[in-house]
Amino acid sequence: MKRLFLCLLILFSALSLLSCSASAQTNESFAMDTVIRQTVYAPDDTVIKQNNQILRALEDATSKTIETSDIARLNAANDQDVELSAETARILELCLEEAQRTDGAFHPALGTIMSAWGFGTENTRVPDKRELEQLLLHTDYTNITVNGTQANAGGTQIDLGGAVKGYALGKIAENLEQNNVSAAIISLGGSIYAKGTKPDGSKFKVGIRDPFGSENDYMGTISLDGSFVSTSGIYSRGFEQDGAYYHHLIDPKTGMPVENNLESVTVVSPAGILSDIYSTALFVMGPEQGLKFAQQNGIDALYLTRDKQILATDGFAQKYEFAIKNQEYQE
Ligand code: AMP
Ligand code: MG
């Protein structure tokens, strides 16, 4: 009995020591063309460093512009088989599955088109119709094959820019779990993951960007605990030419920026890669078809239109405690 008491005492002391020693560790870094902000409640910055390593490794494996990456090698091989890491093969497989499910709205083979526009580079330009027609001939994602770790780009140029950040956040969430981190919030460009509560016991609130404002302006907030949110918006990567604005969310049928009345789409999901993929796909589908697809597939989504209308799937507001901060937006 005495021994049991002693054991329990040691256990409780160890646990209280553990929880006391966890404090907010913060970090800002840059990878995957985006700023990464981490707040992790932990005794030291070990987990943050591991997370940064995870991001760098994934970028090295999937970036189209790093010549040695799996994806760049696959693209360079044109229609020859290439050996990939098991992880890249899995990511590619998931992207192909979702391309099929979304009937190509999420389209992982728009590499030639993205390069022609040059979004995110200094060499942005508006390709003409004929050039786009030629490039579109090399975008049939159904030609891409993955067999185990052998893959073939089937003559396309693969671009996983609409999915990899979400996947990376999923992997970071796993790392937090493995390290018994009970509270953290990580943002990676337009994708955010939060788990647990702040020291005062409240949930993490995440801002939904006001597309008409600057980077720090929010039109509303949602509460997150253990899920992932991604927003695809026309403001994040685009340029103006001759009075027209061109953005990076591409209509796979035309190779042109999607033309609809949308500013952004936000998706909350229990899986990082899916929040990222579906925010892109639902934007491409547009509000009518996209909301229908989301309802049918149990996806939680919120659309913001150019005339500041808010359109959301059933129950979105209640589930994530959606609160409007900018009253110009109407539900
Ligand atoms: P996101 O900001 O997650 O919506 O991703 C946008 C990025 O995904 C772009 O910069 C492109 O690299 C890629 N992309 C653009 N259009 C599409 C599309 N229709 N399907 C899949 N990826 C796309
Ligand atoms: Mg995306």
mmCIF file of C-alpha atoms in Angstrom, residues 137-288:
data_model
loop_
_atom_site.group_PDB
_atom_site.id
_atom_site.type_symbol
_atom_site.label_atom_id
_atom_site.label_comp_id
_atom_site.label_asym_id
_atom_site.label_seq_id
_atom_site.Cartn_x
_atom_site.Cartn_y
_atom_site.Cartn_z
ATOM 1 C CA LEU A 137 -2.532 19.377 -74.316
ATOM 2 C CA HIS A 138 -0.021 18.357 -71.617
ATOM 3 C CA THR A 139 -2.330 18.513 -68.622
ATOM 4 C CA ASP A 140 -4.230 15.228 -68.686
ATOM 5 C CA TYR A 141 -3.822 14.052 -65.083
ATOM 6 C CA THR A 142 -5.369 10.676 -65.941
ATOM 7 C CA ASN A 143 -2.072 9.901 -67.733
ATOM 8 C CA ILE A 144 -0.204 10.067 -64.405
ATOM 9 C CA THR A 145 0.390 6.642 -62.847
ATOM 10 C CA VAL A 146 1.621 5.507 -59.436
ATOM 11 C CA ASN A 147 2.453 1.855 -58.791
ATOM 12 C CA GLY A 148 3.949 1.415 -55.361
ATOM 13 C CA THR A 149 6.854 3.828 -55.422
ATOM 14 C CA GLN A 150 7.161 3.853 -59.240
ATOM 15 C CA ALA A 151 5.472 6.800 -60.850
ATOM 16 C CA ASN A 152 5.088 8.271 -64.295
ATOM 17 C CA ALA A 153 4.053 11.848 -65.089
ATOM 18 C CA GLY A 154 2.573 10.655 -68.386
ATOM 19 C CA GLY A 155 3.893 13.685 -70.273
ATOM 20 C CA THR A 156 2.343 16.185 -67.848
ATOM 21 C CA GLN A 157 4.029 18.599 -65.472
ATOM 22 C CA ILE A 158 2.870 17.902 -61.947
ATOM 23 C CA ASP A 159 2.180 20.820 -59.552
ATOM 24 C CA LEU A 160 1.071 19.942 -56.027
ATOM 25 C CA GLY A 161 1.086 23.558 -54.823
ATOM 26 C CA GLY A 162 -2.599 23.296 -53.930
ATOM 27 C CA ALA A 163 -2.126 20.362 -51.549
ATOM 28 C CA VAL A 164 1.357 20.084 -50.056
ATOM 29 C CA LYS A 165 1.064 22.784 -47.388
ATOM 30 C CA GLY A 166 -2.021 21.087 -45.984
ATOM 31 C CA TYR A 167 -0.271 17.721 -46.059
ATOM 32 C CA ALA A 168 2.704 19.265 -44.247
ATOM 33 C CA LEU A 169 0.437 20.599 -41.515
ATOM 34 C CA GLY A 170 -1.024 17.116 -41.103
ATOM 35 C CA LYS A 171 2.444 15.758 -40.586
ATOM 36 C CA ILE A 172 3.232 18.475 -38.063
ATOM 37 C CA ALA A 173 0.038 17.580 -36.188
ATOM 38 C CA GLU A 174 1.277 13.969 -35.993
ATOM 39 C CA ASN A 175 4.593 15.187 -34.649
ATOM 40 C CA LEU A 176 2.832 17.240 -31.958
ATOM 41 C CA GLU A 177 0.878 14.132 -30.979
ATOM 42 C CA GLN A 178 4.009 11.979 -30.821
ATOM 43 C CA ASN A 179 5.632 14.539 -28.547
ATOM 44 C CA ASN A 180 2.564 14.732 -26.286
ATOM 45 C CA VAL A 181 2.072 18.416 -27.022
ATOM 46 C CA SER A 182 -1.416 19.231 -25.821
ATOM 47 C CA ALA A 183 -1.709 22.785 -27.170
ATOM 48 C CA ALA A 184 -0.347 24.440 -30.304
ATOM 49 C CA ILE A 185 -1.281 26.639 -33.223
ATOM 50 C CA ILE A 186 0.651 26.512 -36.485
ATOM 51 C CA SER A 187 0.036 28.596 -39.584
ATOM 52 C CA LEU A 188 1.492 27.871 -42.975
ATOM 53 C CA GLY A 189 0.369 30.453 -45.495
ATOM 54 C CA GLY A 190 -3.353 29.955 -46.001
ATOM 55 C CA SER A 191 -3.501 26.793 -43.877
ATOM 56 C CA ILE A 192 -3.728 26.638 -40.076
ATOM 57 C CA TYR A 193 -3.865 23.844 -37.507
ATOM 58 C CA ALA A 194 -4.748 24.329 -33.847
ATOM 59 C CA LYS A 195 -5.183 21.852 -31.024
ATOM 60 C CA GLY A 196 -5.956 22.120 -27.339
ATOM 61 C CA THR A 197 -6.649 25.342 -25.496
ATOM 62 C CA LYS A 198 -4.748 28.454 -24.498
ATOM 63 C CA PRO A 199 -3.496 28.691 -20.888
ATOM 64 C CA ASP A 200 -6.698 30.573 -19.941
ATOM 65 C CA GLY A 201 -8.737 27.573 -21.110
ATOM 66 C CA SER A 202 -10.212 29.238 -24.202
ATOM 67 C CA LYS A 203 -10.067 27.669 -27.657
ATOM 68 C CA PHE A 204 -7.737 29.004 -30.334
ATOM 69 C CA LYS A 205 -9.469 31.530 -32.560
ATOM 70 C CA VAL A 206 -8.412 31.754 -36.170
ATOM 71 C CA GLY A 207 -9.117 34.763 -38.347
ATOM 72 C CA ILE A 208 -10.636 34.387 -41.804
ATOM 73 C CA ARG A 209 -8.913 36.961 -43.910
ATOM 74 C CA ASP A 210 -10.850 39.900 -45.261
ATOM 75 C CA PRO A 211 -10.049 39.566 -48.976
ATOM 76 C CA PHE A 212 -10.452 43.326 -49.409
ATOM 77 C CA GLY A 213 -8.116 44.174 -46.545
ATOM 78 C CA SER A 214 -4.444 43.569 -45.931
ATOM 79 C CA GLU A 215 -2.795 40.426 -44.609
ATOM 80 C CA ASN A 216 -3.805 41.142 -41.012
ATOM 81 C CA ASP A 217 -7.431 42.127 -41.611
ATOM 82 C CA TYR A 218 -10.039 39.547 -40.649
ATOM 83 C CA MET A 219 -13.673 39.506 -41.690
ATOM 84 C CA GLY A 220 -14.479 36.940 -39.018
ATOM 85 C CA THR A 221 -13.123 34.269 -36.730
ATOM 86 C CA ILE A 222 -13.638 30.562 -36.134
ATOM 87 C CA SER A 223 -12.581 28.370 -33.204
ATOM 88 C CA LEU A 224 -10.415 25.358 -33.929
ATOM 89 C CA ASP A 225 -9.470 22.367 -31.806
ATOM 90 C CA GLY A 226 -7.820 19.464 -33.549
ATOM 91 C CA SER A 227 -8.796 20.403 -37.092
ATOM 92 C CA PHE A 228 -7.269 22.089 -40.108
ATOM 93 C CA VAL A 229 -8.441 25.159 -41.969
ATOM 94 C CA SER A 230 -7.304 26.245 -45.434
ATOM 95 C CA THR A 231 -8.322 29.292 -47.391
ATOM 96 C CA SER A 232 -7.839 29.700 -51.134
ATOM 97 C CA GLY A 233 -8.171 33.329 -52.141
ATOM 98 C CA ILE A 234 -7.516 35.363 -55.229
ATOM 99 C CA TYR A 235 -5.504 37.892 -53.216
ATOM 100 C CA SER A 236 -2.675 35.543 -52.223
ATOM 101 C CA ARG A 237 -0.853 35.303 -55.542
ATOM 102 C CA GLY A 238 -1.699 37.467 -58.518
ATOM 103 C CA PHE A 239 -0.752 40.472 -60.606
ATOM 104 C CA GLU A 240 -2.306 43.318 -62.497
ATOM 105 C CA GLN A 241 -1.790 44.067 -66.158
ATOM 106 C CA ASP A 242 -3.555 46.625 -68.318
ATOM 107 C CA GLY A 243 -6.160 47.186 -65.648
ATOM 108 C CA ALA A 244 -7.047 43.499 -65.280
ATOM 109 C CA TYR A 245 -6.220 41.308 -62.252
ATOM 110 C CA TYR A 246 -4.936 37.770 -62.820
ATOM 111 C CA HIS A 247 -4.854 35.280 -59.929
ATOM 112 C CA HIS A 248 -3.347 31.848 -59.377
ATOM 113 C CA LEU A 249 -6.443 29.646 -59.077
ATOM 114 C CA ILE A 250 -6.649 28.163 -62.525
ATOM 115 C CA ASP A 251 -9.595 26.849 -64.477
ATOM 116 C CA PRO A 252 -8.201 23.540 -65.795
ATOM 117 C CA LYS A 253 -10.429 23.749 -68.880
ATOM 118 C CA THR A 254 -9.090 27.089 -70.130
ATOM 119 C CA GLY A 255 -5.760 27.585 -68.363
ATOM 120 C CA MET A 256 -7.047 31.017 -67.299
ATOM 121 C CA PRO A 257 -7.661 32.244 -63.743
ATOM 122 C CA VAL A 258 -11.094 31.011 -62.659
ATOM 123 C CA GLU A 259 -13.725 33.600 -63.441
ATOM 124 C CA ASN A 260 -16.539 33.672 -60.923
ATOM 125 C CA ASN A 261 -17.851 36.028 -58.268
ATOM 126 C CA LEU A 262 -15.594 34.678 -55.515
ATOM 127 C CA GLU A 263 -12.912 36.187 -53.338
ATOM 128 C CA SER A 264 -12.094 33.125 -51.253
ATOM 129 C CA VAL A 265 -13.110 29.692 -50.049
ATOM 130 C CA THR A 266 -12.333 28.372 -46.571
ATOM 131 C CA VAL A 267 -12.528 24.674 -45.727
ATOM 132 C CA VAL A 268 -12.229 23.071 -42.291
ATOM 133 C CA SER A 269 -11.337 19.386 -42.200
ATOM 134 C CA PRO A 270 -9.971 16.727 -39.846
ATOM 135 C CA ALA A 271 -7.236 16.051 -42.466
ATOM 136 C CA GLY A 272 -4.670 18.700 -43.446
ATOM 137 C CA ILE A 273 -4.263 17.652 -47.057
ATOM 138 C CA LEU A 274 -8.036 17.594 -47.582
ATOM 139 C CA SER A 275 -8.644 21.105 -46.232
ATOM 140 C CA ASP A 276 -6.007 22.318 -48.695
ATOM 141 C CA ILE A 277 -7.213 20.307 -51.688
ATOM 142 C CA TYR A 278 -10.886 21.127 -51.150
ATOM 143 C CA SER A 279 -10.361 24.863 -50.638
ATOM 144 C CA THR A 280 -8.729 24.960 -54.080
ATOM 145 C CA ALA A 281 -11.276 22.593 -55.667
ATOM 146 C CA LEU A 282 -14.337 24.333 -54.213
ATOM 147 C CA PHE A 283 -13.044 27.670 -55.465
ATOM 148 C CA VAL A 284 -12.705 26.240 -58.967
ATOM 149 C CA MET A 285 -16.191 24.689 -58.820
ATOM 150 C CA GLY A 286 -17.751 28.020 -57.832
ATOM 151 C CA PRO A 287 -20.368 28.587 -55.152
ATOM 152 C CA GLU A 288 -23.316 26.774 -56.686
#
